[in-house]
PDB file of C-alpha atoms in Angstrom:
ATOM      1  CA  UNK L 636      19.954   0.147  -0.493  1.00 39.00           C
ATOM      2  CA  UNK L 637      19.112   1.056   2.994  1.00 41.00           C
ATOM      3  CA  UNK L 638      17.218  -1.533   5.403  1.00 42.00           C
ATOM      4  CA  UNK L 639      16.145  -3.226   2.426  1.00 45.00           C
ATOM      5  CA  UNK L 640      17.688  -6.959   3.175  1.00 48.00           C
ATOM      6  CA  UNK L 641      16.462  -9.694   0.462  1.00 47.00           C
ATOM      7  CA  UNK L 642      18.340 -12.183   2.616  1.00 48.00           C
ATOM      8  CA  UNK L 643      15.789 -11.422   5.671  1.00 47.00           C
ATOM      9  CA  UNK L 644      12.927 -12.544   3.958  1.00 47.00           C
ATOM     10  CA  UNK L 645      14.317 -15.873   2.228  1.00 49.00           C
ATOM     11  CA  UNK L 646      15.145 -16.631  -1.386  1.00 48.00           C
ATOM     12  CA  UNK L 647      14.909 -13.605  -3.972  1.00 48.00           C
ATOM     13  CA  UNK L 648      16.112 -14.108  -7.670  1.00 44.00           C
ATOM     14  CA  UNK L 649      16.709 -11.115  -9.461  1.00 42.00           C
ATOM     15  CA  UNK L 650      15.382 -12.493 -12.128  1.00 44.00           C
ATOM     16  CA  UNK L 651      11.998 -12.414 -10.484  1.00 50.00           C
ATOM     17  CA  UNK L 652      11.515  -8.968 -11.043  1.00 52.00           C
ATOM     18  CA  UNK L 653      13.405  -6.792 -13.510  1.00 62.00           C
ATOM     19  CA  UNK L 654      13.722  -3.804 -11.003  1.00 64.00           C
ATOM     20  CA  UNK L 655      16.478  -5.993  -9.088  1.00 68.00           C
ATOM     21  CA  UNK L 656      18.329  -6.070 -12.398  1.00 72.00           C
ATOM     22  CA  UNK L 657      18.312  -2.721 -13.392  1.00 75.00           C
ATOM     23  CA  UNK L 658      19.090  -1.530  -9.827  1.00 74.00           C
ATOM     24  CA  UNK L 659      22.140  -3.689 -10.333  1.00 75.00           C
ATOM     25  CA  UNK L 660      23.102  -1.256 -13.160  1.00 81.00           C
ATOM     26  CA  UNK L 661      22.887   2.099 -11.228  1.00 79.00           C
ATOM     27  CA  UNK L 662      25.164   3.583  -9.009  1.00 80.00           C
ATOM     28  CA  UNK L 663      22.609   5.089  -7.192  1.00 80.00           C
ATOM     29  CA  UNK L 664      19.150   4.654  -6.685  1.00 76.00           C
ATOM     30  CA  UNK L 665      16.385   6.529  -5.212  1.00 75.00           C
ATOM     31  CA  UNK L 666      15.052   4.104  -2.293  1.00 71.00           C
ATOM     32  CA  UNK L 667      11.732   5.304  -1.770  1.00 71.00           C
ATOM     33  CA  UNK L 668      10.588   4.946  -5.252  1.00 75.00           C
ATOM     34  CA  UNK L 669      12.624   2.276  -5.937  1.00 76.00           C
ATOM     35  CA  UNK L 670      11.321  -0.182  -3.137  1.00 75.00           C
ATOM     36  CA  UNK L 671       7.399   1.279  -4.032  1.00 76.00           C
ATOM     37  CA  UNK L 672       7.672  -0.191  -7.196  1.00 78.00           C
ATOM     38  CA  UNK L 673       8.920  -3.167  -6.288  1.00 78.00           C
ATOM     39  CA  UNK L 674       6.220  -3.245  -3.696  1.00 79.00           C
ATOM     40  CA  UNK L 675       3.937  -2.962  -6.267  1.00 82.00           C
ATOM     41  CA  UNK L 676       4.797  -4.970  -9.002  1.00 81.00           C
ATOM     42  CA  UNK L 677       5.650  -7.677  -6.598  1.00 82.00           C
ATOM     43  CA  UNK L 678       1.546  -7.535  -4.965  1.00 84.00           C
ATOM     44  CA  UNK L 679       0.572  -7.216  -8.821  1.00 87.00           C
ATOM     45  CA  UNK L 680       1.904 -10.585  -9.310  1.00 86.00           C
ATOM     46  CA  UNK L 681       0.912 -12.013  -6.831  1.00 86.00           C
ATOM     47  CA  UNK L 682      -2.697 -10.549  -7.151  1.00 89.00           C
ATOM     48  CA  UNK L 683      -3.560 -10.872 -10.734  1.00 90.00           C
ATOM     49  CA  UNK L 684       0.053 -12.129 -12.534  1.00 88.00           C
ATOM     50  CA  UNK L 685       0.855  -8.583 -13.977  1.00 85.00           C
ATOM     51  CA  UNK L 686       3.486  -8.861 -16.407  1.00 77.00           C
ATOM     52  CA  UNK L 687       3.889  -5.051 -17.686  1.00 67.00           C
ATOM     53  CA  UNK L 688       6.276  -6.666 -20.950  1.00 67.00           C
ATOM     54  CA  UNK L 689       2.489  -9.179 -21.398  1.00 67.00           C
ATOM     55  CA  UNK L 690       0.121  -6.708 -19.647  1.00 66.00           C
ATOM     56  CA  UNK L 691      -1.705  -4.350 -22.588  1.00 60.00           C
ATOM     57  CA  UNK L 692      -1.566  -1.941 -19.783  1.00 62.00           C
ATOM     58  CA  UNK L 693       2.399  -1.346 -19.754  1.00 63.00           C
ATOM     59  CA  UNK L 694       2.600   0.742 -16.965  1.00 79.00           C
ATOM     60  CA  UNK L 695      -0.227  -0.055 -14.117  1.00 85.00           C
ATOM     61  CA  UNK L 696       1.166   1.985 -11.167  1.00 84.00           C
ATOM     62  CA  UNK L 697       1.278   5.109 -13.331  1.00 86.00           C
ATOM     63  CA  UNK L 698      -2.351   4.978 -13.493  1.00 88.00           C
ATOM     64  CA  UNK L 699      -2.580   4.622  -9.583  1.00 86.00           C
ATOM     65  CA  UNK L 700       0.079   7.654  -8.983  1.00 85.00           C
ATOM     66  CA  UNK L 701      -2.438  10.000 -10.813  1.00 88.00           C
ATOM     67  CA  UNK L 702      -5.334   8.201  -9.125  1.00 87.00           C
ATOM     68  CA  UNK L 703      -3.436   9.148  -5.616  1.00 82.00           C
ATOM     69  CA  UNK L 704      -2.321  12.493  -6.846  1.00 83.00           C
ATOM     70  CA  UNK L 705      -6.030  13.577  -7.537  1.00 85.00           C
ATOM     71  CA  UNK L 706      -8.089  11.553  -4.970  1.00 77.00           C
ATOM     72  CA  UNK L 707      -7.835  14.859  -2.546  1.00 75.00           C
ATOM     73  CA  UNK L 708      -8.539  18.155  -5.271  1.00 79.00           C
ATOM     74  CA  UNK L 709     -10.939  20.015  -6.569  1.00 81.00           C
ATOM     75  CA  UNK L 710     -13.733  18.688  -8.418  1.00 81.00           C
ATOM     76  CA  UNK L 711     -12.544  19.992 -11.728  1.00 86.00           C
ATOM     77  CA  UNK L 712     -12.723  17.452 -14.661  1.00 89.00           C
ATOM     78  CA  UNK L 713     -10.819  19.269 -17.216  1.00 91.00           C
ATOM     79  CA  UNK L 714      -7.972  17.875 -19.569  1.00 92.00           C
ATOM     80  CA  UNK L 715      -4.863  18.825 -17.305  1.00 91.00           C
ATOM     81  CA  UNK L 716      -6.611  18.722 -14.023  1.00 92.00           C
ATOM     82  CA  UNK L 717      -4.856  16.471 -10.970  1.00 91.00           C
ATOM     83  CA  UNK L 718      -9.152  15.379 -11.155  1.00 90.00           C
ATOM     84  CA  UNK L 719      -9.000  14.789 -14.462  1.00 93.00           C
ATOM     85  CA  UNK L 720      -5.576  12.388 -14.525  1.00 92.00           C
ATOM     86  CA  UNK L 721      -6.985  10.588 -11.056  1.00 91.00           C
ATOM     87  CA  UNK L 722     -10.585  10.079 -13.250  1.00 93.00           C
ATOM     88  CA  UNK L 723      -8.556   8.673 -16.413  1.00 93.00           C
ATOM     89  CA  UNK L 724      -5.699   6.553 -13.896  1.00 91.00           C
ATOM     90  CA  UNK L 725      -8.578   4.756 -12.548  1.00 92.00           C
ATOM     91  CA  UNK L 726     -10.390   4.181 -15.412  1.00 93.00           C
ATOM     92  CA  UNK L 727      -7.621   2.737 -17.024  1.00 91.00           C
ATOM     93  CA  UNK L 728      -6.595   0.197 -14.337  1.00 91.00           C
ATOM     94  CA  UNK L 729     -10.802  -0.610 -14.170  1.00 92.00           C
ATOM     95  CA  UNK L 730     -10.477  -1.378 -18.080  1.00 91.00           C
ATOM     96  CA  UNK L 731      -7.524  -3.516 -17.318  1.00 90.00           C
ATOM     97  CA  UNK L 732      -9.066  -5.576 -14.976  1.00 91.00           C
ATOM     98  CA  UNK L 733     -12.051  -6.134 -16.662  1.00 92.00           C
ATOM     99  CA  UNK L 734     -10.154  -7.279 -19.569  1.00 90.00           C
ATOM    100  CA  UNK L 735      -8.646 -10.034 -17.261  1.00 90.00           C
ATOM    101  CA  UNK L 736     -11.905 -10.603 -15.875  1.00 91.00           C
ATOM    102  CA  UNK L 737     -13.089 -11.275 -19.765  1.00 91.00           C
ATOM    103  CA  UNK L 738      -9.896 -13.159 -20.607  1.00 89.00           C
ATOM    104  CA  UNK L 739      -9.748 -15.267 -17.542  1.00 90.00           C
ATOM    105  CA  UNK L 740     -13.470 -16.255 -18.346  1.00 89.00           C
ATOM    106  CA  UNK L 741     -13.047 -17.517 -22.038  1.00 87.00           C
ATOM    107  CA  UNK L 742      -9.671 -19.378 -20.829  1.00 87.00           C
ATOM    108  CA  UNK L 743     -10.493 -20.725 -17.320  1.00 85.00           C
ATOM    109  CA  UNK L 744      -7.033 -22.132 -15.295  1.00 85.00           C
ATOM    110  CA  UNK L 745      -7.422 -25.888 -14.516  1.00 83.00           C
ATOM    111  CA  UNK L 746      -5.975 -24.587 -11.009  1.00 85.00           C
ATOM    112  CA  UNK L 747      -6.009 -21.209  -9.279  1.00 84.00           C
ATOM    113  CA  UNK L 748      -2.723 -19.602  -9.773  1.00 86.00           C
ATOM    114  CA  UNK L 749      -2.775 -15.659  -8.320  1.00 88.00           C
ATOM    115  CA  UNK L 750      -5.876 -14.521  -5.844  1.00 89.00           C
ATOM    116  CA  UNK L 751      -7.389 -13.014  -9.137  1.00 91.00           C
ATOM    117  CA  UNK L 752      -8.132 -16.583 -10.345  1.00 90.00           C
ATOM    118  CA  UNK L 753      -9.434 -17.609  -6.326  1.00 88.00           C
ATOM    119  CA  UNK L 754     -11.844 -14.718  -5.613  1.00 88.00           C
ATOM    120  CA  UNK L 755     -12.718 -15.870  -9.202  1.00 89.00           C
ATOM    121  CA  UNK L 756     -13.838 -19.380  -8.287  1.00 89.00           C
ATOM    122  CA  UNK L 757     -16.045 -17.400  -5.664  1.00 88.00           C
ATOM    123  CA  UNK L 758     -17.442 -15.408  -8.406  1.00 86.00           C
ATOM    124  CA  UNK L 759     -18.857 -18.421  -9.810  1.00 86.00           C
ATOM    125  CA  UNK L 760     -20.503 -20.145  -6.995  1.00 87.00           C
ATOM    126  CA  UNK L 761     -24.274 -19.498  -7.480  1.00 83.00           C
ATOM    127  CA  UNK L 762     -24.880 -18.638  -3.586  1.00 83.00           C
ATOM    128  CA  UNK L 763     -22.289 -16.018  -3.511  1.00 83.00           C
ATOM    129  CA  UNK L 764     -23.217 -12.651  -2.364  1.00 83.00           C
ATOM    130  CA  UNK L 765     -20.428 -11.753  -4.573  1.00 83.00           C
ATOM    131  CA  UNK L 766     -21.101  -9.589  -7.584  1.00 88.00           C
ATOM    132  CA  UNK L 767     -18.839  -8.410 -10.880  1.00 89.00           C
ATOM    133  CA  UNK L 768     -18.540  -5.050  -9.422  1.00 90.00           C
ATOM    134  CA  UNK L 769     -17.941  -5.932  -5.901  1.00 89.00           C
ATOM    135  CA  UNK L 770     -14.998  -8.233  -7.530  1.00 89.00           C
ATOM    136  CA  UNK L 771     -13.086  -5.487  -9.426  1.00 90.00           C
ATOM    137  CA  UNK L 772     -13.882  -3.125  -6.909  1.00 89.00           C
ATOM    138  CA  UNK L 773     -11.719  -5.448  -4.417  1.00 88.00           C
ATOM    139  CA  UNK L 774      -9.103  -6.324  -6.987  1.00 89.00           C
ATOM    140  CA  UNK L 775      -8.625  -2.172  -7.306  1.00 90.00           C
ATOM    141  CA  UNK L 776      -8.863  -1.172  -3.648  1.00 85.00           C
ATOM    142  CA  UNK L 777      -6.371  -4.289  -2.740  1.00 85.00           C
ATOM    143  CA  UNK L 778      -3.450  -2.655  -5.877  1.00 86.00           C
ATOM    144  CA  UNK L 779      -3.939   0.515  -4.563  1.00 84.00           C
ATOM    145  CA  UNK L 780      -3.139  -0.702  -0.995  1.00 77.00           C
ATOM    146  CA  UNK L 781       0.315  -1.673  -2.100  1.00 74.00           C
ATOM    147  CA  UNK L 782       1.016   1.754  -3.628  1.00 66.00           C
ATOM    148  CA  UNK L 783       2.515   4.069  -2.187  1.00 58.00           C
ATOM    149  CA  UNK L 784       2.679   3.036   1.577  1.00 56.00           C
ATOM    150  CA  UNK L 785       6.745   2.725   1.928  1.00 51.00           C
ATOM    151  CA  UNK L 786       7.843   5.528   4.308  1.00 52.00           C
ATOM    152  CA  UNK L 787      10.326   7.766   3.626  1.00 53.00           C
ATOM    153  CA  UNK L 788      11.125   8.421   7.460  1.00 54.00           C
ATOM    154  CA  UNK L 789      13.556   6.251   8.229  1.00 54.00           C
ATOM    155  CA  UNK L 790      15.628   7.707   5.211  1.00 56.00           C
ATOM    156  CA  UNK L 791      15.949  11.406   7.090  1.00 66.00           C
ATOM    157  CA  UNK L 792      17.511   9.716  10.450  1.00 76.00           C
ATOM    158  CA  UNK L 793      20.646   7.877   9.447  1.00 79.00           C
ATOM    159  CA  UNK L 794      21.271   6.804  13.149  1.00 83.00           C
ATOM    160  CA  UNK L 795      18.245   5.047  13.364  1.00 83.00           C
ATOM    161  CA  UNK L 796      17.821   3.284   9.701  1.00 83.00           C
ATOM    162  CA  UNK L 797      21.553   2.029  11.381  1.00 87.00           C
ATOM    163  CA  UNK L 798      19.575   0.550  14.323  1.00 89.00           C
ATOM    164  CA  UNK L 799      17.254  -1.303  12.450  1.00 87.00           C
ATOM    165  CA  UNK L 800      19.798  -2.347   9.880  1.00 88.00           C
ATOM    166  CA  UNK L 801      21.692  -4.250  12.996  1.00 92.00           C
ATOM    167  CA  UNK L 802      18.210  -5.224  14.284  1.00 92.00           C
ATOM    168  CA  UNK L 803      17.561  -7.131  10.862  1.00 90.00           C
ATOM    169  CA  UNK L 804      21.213  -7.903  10.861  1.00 90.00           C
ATOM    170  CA  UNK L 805      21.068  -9.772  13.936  1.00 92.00           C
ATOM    171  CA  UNK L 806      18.153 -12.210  13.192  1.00 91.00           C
ATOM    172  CA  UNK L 807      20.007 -13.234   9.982  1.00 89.00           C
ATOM    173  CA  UNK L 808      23.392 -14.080  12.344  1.00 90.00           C
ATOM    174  CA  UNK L 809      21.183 -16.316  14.775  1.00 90.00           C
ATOM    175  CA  UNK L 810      20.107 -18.395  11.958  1.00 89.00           C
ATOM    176  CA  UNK L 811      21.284 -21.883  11.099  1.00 86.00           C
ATOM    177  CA  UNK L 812      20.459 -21.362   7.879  1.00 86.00           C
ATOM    178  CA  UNK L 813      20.626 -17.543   6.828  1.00 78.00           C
ATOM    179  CA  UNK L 814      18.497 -18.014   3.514  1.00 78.00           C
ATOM    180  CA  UNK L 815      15.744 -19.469   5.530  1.00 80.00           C
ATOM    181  CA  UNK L 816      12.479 -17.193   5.236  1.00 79.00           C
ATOM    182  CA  UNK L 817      11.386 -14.888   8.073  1.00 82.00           C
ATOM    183  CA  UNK L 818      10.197 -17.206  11.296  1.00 88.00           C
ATOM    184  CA  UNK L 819       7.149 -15.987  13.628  1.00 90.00           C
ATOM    185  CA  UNK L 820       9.352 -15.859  16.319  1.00 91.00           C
ATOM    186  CA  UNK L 821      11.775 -13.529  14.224  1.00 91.00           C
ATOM    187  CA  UNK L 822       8.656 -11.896  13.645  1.00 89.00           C
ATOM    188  CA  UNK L 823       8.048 -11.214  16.931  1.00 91.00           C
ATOM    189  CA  UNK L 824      11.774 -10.491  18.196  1.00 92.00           C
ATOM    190  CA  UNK L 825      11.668  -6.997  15.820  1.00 92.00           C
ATOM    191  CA  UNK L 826      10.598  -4.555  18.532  1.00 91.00           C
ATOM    192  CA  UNK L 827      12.349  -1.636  17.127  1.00 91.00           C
ATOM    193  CA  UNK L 828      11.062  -2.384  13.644  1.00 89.00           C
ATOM    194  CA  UNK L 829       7.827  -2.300  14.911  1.00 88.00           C
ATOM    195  CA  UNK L 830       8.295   1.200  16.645  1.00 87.00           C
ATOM    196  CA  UNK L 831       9.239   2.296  13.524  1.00 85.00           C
ATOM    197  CA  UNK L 832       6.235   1.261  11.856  1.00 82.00           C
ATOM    198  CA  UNK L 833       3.896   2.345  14.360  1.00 82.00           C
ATOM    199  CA  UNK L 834       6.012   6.184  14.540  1.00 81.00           C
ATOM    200  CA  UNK L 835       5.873   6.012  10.945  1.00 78.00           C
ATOM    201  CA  UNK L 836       1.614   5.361  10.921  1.00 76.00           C
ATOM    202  CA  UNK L 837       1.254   7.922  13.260  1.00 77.00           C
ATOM    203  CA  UNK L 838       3.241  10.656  11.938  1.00 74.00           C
ATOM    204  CA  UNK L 839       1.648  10.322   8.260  1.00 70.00           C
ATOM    205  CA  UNK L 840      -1.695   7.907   8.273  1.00 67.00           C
ATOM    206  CA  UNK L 841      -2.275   6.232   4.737  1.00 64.00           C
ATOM    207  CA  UNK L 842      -5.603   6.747   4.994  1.00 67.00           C
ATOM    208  CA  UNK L 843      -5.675  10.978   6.416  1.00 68.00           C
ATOM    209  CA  UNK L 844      -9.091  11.634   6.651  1.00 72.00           C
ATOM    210  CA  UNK L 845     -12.356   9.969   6.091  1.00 77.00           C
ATOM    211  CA  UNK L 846     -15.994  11.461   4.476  1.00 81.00           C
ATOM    212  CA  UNK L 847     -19.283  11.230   6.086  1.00 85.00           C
ATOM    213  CA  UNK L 848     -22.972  12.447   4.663  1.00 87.00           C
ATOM    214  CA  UNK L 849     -24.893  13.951   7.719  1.00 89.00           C
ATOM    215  CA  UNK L 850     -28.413  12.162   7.702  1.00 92.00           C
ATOM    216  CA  UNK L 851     -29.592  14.694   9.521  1.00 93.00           C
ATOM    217  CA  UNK L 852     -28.937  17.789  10.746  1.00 94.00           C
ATOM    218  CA  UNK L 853     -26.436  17.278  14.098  1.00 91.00           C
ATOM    219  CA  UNK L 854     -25.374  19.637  16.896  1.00 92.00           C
ATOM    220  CA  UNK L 855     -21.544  20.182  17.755  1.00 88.00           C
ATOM    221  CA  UNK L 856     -19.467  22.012  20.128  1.00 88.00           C
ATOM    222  CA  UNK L 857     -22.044  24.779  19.348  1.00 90.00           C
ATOM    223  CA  UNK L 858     -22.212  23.993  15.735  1.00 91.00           C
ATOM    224  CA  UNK L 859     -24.605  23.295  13.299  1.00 93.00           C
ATOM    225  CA  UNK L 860     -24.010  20.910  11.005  1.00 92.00           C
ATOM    226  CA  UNK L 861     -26.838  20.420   8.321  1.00 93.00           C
ATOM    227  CA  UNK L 862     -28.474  17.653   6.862  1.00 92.00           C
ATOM    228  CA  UNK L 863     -27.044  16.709   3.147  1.00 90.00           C
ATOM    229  CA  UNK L 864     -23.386  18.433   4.709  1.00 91.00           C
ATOM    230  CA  UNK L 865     -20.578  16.248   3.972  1.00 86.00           C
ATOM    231  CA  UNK L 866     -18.044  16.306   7.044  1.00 86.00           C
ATOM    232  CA  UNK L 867     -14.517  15.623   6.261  1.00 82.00           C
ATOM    233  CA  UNK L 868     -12.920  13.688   9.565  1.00 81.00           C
ATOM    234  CA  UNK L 869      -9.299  13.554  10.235  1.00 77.00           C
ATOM    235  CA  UNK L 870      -8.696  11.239  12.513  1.00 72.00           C
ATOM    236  CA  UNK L 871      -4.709  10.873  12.228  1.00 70.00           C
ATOM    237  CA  UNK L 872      -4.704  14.588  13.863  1.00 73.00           C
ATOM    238  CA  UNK L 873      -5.362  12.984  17.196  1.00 73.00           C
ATOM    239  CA  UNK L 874      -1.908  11.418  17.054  1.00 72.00           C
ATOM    240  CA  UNK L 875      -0.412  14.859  17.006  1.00 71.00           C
ATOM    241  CA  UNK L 876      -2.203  15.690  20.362  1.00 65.00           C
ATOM    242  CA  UNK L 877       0.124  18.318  22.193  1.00 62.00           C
ATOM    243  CA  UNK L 878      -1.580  16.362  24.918  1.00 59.00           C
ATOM    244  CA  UNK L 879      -0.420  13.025  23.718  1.00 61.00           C
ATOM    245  CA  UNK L 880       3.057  14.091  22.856  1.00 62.00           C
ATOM    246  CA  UNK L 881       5.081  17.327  23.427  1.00 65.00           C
ATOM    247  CA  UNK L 882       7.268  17.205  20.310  1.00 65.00           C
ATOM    248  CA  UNK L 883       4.006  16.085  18.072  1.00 67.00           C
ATOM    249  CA  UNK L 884       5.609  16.610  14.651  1.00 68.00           C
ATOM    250  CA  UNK L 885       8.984  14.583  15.276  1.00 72.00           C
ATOM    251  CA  UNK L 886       9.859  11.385  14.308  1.00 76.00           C
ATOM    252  CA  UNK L 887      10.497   9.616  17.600  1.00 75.00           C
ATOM    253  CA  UNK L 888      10.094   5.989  17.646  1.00 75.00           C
ATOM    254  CA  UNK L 889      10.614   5.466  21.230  1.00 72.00           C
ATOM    255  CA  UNK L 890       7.526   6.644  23.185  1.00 65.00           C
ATOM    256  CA  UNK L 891       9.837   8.507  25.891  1.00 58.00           C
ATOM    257  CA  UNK L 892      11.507  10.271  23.482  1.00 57.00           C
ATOM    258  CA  UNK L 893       8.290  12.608  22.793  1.00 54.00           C
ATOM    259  CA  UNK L 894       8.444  13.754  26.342  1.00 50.00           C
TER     260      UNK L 894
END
């Protein structure tokens, strides 16, 4: 299971979540894509109360791994096409939450349950600057932020996944109650889980590059860049400075360590 410690984080019933139960069953189990979906369906939840065996859309983070998969590609919308798939992923999660939009409308809660039913209530307020669109634009944008952003770096460097096993290890021993949930001072006290995190961001940026439309036509380092261009900025490459760090493309969470 790796680093992965339920007990660090307080109660967790297996029964929760139906991963836990099948991961029971396995001998083995791929971590990465094991802890990303229950990542996700755990956010889903707690965002809109996805229930994939209630849900008409069984299998929601399918849809976002061919949104992901064609987000960078070529412009090709063609049965087949990476495009194509990311095109028909989102529009099938859109069509799911306007469905719950629908549903949530003709059978209002008496009290907010998930954030769905919250940013709802906001929805309704007549001074909100709030639209329909803006809504299931944020309920989309905020799924998609909880796909696909466990690392797969601390997997390829056994010795330290050990040290941040102990790290973890050593908050639970200091407790007087060991199924308490995570404290901000515990918080706080995980240094080397936080180099981690910060290696791991720098290394491989969720978000790699960023578009801009030129609104007019701009001078660079000798270059012309026209009005109408689109220029494709990738910030993350700054982190892989030769200037910053000699050994760039390592995984070194210790600054000194680069050097």
């Amino acid at each position: 299971m790796g680093f992965f410690d339920a007990s660090l984080y307080g109660p967790f019933h297996a029964g929760d979540n139906l991963l836990i139960v099948q991961w029971s069953c396995e001998d083995t189990i791929e971590f990465k894509d094991a802890s990303a979906s229950l990542i996700f369906d755990l956010t889903a939840k707690k965002l809109i109360s996805y229930d994939s065996e209630k849900c008409s859309e069984k299998n929601l983070r399918k849809n976002f791994v061919a949104f992901i998969q064609g987000l960078i590609s070529f412009l090709v919308d063609i049965p087949g096409t990476a495009y194509h798939k990311c095109l028909q992923g989102r529009k099938n999660a859109m069509r799911m939450l306007v469905n719950l939009l629908q549903e949530r409308r003709e059978k209002p809660r008496k009290q907010p349950i998930d954030f769905f039913d919250h940013v709802l209530e906001e929805l309704k307020k007549e001074e909100t600057m709030l639209t329909e669109e803006i809504f299931l634009g944020l309920m989309f944008v905020l799924l998609f932020a909880s796909f696909e952003t466990t690392s797969l770096a601390s997997s390829d460097h056994p010795a330290l996944l050990k040290k941040l096993t102990e790290e973890h290890g050593m908050i639970i021993k200091q407790r007087e109650n060991a199924d308490a949930g995570l404290t901000w001072k515990e918080y706080k006290s995980m240094t080397f889980t936080f180099q981690i995190i910060n290696e791991t961001v720098r290394l491989a940026n969720i978000v790699p590059a960023i578009f801009r439309k030129a609104i007019r036509e701009i001078q660079f380092k000798g270059h012309t860049i026209p009005e109408g261009w689109a220029v494709m900025v990738c910030g993350s490459l700054t982190h892989w400075g030769c200037f910053l760090h000699m050994h760039q493309t390592g995984f070194h969470p210790d600054p000194l360590l680069r050097w």
